[in-house]
PDB file of C-alpha atoms in Angstrom:
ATOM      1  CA  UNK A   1       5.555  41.942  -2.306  1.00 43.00           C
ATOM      2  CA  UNK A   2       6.560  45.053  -0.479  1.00 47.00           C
ATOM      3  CA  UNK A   3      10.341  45.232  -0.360  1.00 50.00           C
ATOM      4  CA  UNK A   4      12.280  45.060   2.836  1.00 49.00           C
ATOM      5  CA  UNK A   5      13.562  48.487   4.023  1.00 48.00           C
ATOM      6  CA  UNK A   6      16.574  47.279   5.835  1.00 49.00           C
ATOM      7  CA  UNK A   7      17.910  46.156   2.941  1.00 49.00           C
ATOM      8  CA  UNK A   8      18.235  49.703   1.633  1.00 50.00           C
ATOM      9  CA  UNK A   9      21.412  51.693   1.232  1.00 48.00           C
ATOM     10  CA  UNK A  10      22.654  54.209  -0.593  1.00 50.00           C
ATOM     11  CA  UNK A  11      24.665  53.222  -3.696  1.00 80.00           C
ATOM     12  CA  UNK A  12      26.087  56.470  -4.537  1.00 91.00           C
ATOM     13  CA  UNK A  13      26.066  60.097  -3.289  1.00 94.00           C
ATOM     14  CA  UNK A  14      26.776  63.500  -5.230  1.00 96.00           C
ATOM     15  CA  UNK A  15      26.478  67.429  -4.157  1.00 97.00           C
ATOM     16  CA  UNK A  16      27.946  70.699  -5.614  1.00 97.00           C
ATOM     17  CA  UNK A  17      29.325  72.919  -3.243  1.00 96.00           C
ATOM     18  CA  UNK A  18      30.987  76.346  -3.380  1.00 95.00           C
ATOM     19  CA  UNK A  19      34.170  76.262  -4.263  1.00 95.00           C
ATOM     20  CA  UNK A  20      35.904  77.824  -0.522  1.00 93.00           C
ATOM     21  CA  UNK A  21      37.978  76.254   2.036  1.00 93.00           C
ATOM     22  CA  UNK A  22      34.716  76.607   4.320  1.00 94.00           C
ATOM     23  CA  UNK A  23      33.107  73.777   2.416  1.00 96.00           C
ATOM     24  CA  UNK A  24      35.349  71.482   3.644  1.00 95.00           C
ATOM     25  CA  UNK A  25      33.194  70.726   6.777  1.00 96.00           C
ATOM     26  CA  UNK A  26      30.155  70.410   4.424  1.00 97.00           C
ATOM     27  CA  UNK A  27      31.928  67.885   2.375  1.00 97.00           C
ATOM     28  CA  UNK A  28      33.223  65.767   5.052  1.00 97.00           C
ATOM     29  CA  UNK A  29      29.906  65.998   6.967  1.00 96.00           C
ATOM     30  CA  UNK A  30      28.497  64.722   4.058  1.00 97.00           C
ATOM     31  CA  UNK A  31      30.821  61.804   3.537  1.00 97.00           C
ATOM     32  CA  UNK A  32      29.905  60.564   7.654  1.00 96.00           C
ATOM     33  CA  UNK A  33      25.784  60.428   6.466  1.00 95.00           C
ATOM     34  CA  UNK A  34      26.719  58.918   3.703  1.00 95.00           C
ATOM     35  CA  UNK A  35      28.629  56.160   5.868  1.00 95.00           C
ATOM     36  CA  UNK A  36      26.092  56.323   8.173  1.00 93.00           C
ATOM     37  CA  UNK A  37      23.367  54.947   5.914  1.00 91.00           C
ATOM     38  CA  UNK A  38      25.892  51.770   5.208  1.00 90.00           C
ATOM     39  CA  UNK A  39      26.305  48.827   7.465  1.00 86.00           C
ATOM     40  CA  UNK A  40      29.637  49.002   8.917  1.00 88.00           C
ATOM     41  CA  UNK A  41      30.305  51.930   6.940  1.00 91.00           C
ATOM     42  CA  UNK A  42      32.003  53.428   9.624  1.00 92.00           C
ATOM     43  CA  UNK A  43      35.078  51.296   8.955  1.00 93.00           C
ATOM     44  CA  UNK A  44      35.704  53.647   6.065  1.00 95.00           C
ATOM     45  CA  UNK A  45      35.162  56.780   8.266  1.00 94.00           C
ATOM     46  CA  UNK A  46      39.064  57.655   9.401  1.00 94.00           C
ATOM     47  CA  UNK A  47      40.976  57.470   6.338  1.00 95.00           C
ATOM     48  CA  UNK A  48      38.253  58.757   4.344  1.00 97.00           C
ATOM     49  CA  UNK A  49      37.296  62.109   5.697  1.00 96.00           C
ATOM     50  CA  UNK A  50      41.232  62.541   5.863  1.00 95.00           C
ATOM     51  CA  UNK A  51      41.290  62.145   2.200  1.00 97.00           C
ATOM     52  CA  UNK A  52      37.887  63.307   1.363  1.00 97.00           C
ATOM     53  CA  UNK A  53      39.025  66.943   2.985  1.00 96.00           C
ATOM     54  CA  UNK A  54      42.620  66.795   1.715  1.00 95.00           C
ATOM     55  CA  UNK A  55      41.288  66.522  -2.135  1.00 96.00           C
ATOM     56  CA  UNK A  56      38.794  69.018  -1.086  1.00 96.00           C
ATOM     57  CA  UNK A  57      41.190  71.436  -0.164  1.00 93.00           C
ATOM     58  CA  UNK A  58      43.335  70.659  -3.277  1.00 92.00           C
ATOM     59  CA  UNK A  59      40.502  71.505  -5.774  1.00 93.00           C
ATOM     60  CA  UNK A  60      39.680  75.136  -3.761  1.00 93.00           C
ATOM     61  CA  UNK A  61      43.163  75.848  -3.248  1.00 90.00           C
ATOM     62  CA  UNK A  62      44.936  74.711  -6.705  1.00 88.00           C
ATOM     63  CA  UNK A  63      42.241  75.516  -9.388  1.00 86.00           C
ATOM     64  CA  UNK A  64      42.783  77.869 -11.728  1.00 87.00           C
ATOM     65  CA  UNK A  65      38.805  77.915 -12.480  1.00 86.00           C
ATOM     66  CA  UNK A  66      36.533  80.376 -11.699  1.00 86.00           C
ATOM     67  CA  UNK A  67      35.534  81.177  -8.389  1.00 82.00           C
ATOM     68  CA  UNK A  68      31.700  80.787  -9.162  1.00 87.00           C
ATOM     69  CA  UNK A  69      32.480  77.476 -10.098  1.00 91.00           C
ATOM     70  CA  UNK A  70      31.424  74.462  -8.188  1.00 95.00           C
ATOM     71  CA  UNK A  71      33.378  71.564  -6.464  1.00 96.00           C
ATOM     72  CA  UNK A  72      31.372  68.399  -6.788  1.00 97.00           C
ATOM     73  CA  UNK A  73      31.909  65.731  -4.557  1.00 98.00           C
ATOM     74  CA  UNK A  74      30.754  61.890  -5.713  1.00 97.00           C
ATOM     75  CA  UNK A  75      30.916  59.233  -3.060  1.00 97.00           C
ATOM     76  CA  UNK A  76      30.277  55.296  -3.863  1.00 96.00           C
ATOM     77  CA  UNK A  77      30.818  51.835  -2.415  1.00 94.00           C
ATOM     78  CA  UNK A  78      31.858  48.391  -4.617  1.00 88.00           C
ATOM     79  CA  UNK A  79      33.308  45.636  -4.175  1.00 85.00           C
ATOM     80  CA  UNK A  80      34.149  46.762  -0.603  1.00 90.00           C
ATOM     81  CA  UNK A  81      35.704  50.121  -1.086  1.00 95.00           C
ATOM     82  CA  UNK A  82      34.819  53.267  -1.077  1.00 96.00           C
ATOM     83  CA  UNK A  83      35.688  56.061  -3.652  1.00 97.00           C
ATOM     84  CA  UNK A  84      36.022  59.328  -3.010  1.00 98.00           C
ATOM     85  CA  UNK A  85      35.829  61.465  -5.927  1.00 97.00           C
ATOM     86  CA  UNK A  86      36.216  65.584  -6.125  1.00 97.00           C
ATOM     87  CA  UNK A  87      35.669  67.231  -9.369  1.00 96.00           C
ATOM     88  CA  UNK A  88      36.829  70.748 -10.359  1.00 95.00           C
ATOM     89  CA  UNK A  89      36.449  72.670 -13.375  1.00 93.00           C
ATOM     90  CA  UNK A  90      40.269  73.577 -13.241  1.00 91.00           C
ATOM     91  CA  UNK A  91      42.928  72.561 -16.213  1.00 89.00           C
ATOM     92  CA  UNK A  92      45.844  71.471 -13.727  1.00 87.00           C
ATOM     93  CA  UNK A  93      46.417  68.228 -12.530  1.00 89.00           C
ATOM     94  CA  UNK A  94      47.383  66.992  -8.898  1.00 86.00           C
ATOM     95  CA  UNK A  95      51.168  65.531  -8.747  1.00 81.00           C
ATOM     96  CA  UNK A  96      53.369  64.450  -5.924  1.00 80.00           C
ATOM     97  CA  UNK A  97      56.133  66.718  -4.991  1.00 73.00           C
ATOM     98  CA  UNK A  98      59.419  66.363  -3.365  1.00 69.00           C
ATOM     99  CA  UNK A  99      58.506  67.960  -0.063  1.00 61.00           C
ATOM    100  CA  UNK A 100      60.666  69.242   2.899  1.00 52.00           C
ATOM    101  CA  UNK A 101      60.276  67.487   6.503  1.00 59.00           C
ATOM    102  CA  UNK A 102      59.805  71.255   7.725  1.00 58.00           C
ATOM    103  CA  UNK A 103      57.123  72.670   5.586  1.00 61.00           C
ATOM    104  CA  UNK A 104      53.482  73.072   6.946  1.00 61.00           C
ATOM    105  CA  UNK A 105      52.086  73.152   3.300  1.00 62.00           C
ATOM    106  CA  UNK A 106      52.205  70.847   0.407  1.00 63.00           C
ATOM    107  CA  UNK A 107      51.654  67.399   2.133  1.00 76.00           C
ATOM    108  CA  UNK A 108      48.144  66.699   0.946  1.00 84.00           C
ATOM    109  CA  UNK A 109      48.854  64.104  -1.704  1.00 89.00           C
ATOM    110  CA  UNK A 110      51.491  62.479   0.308  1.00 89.00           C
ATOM    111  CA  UNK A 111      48.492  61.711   2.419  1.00 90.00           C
ATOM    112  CA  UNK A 112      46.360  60.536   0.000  1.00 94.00           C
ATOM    113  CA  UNK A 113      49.280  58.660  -1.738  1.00 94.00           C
ATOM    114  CA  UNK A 114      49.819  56.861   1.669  1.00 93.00           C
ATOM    115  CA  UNK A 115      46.496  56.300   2.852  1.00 94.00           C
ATOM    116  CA  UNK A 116      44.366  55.227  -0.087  1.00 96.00           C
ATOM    117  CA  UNK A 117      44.641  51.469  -1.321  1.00 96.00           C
ATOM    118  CA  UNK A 118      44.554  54.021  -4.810  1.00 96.00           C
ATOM    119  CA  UNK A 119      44.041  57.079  -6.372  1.00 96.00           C
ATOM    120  CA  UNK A 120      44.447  59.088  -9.902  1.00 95.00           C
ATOM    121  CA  UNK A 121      43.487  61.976 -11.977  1.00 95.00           C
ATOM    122  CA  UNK A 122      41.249  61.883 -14.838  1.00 93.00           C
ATOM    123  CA  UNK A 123      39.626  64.262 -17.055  1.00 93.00           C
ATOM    124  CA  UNK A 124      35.633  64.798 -16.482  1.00 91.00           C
ATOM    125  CA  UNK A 125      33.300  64.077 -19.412  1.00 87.00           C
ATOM    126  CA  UNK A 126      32.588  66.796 -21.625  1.00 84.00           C
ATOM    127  CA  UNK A 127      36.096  67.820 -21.454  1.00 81.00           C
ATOM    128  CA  UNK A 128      35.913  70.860 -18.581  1.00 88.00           C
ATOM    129  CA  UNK A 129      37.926  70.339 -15.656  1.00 92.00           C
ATOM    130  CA  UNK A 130      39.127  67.122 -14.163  1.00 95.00           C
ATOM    131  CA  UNK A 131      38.282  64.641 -10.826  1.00 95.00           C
ATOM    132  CA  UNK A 132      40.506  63.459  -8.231  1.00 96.00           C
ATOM    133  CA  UNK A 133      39.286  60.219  -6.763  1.00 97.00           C
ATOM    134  CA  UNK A 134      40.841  57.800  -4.188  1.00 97.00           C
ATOM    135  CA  UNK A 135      40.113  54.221  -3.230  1.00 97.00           C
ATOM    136  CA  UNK A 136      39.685  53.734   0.539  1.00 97.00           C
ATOM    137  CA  UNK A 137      39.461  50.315   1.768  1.00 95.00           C
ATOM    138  CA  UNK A 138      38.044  49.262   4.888  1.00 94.00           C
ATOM    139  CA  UNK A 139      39.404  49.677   8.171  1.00 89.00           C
ATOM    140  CA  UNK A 140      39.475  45.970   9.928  1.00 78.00           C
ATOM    141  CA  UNK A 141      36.230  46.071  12.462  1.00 61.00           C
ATOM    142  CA  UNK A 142      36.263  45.176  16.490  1.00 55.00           C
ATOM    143  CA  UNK A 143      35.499  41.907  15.420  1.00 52.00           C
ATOM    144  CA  UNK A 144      38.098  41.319  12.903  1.00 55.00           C
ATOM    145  CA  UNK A 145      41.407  42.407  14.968  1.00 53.00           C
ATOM    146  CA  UNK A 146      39.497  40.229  18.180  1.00 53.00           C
ATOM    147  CA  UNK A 147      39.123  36.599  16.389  1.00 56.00           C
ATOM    148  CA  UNK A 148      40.656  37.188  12.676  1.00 59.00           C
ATOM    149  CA  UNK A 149      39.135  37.955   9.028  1.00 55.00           C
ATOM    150  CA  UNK A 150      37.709  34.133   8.770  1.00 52.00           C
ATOM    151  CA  UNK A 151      35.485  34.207  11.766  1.00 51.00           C
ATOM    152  CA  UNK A 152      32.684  31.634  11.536  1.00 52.00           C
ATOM    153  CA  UNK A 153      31.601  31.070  15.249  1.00 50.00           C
ATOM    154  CA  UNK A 154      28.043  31.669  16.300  1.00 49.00           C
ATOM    155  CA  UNK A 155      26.967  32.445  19.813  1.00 49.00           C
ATOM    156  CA  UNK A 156      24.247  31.046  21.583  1.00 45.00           C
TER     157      UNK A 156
END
């Protein structure tokens, strides 16, 4: 029996990109096909290119690996949240830092810490580098804020 294409999605997503703040875009461009090709995926959309670009920037800014190295972005949905995940080849690891009101640097993790329902650090497999990754949970639809979570009304 032929299987249904509308059922379809994308379970995961992963590219290597060069490791420069101009990637960025790429990434978070990325991240909003990758939504895209999930129904109501864009309920993740907000928070997560926020974060997706933020840990982005982190692993081109902060890594002491080389240059010709790659920043590899993963991207996957379960359970009804979406990780973000941005490995680096670098041997330093992301930590919150008491941070000024006044400074225009430094306030990436703050934003991550606020904004994701979770996040950590972990070392990649095989021992080089590390991966940032961040749970984003969905943001409440049209639907949702109009009649509530437990809406079971059918129109006619």
């Amino acid at each position: 029996m032929p299987r249904n294409c509308a059922n379809r999605r994308p379970r995961e997503f992963a590219a290597r990109l060069d490791s420069r703040p101009a990637s960025t875009p790429l990434a978070r461009l990325m991240l909003r096909a990758y939504l895209a090709g999930l129904p109501r995926g864009e309920r993740f959309a907000d928070v997560a290119e926020l974060l997706l670009g933020e840990l982005f920037a982190n692993a081109v800014q902060h890594s002491d690996a080389p240059r010709d190295r790659m920043v590899e972005v993963r991207f996957a949905v379960s359970s009804d949240r979406l990780r973000i995940e941005v490995h680096d080849a670098g041997t330093g690891r992301p930590s919150l830092r008491a941070s000024a009101d006044d400074e225009e640097r430094g306030r990436g993790l703050f934003l991550v810490n606020a904004l994701a329902e979770n996040w950590g650090c972990c070392p990649r497999a095989g021992g080089v580098g590390k991966f940032v990754w961040a749970l984003v949970a969905p943001a409440p639809g049209l639907t949702e804020l109009a009649f509530g979570a437990a809406l079971n009304v059918v129109a006619v």
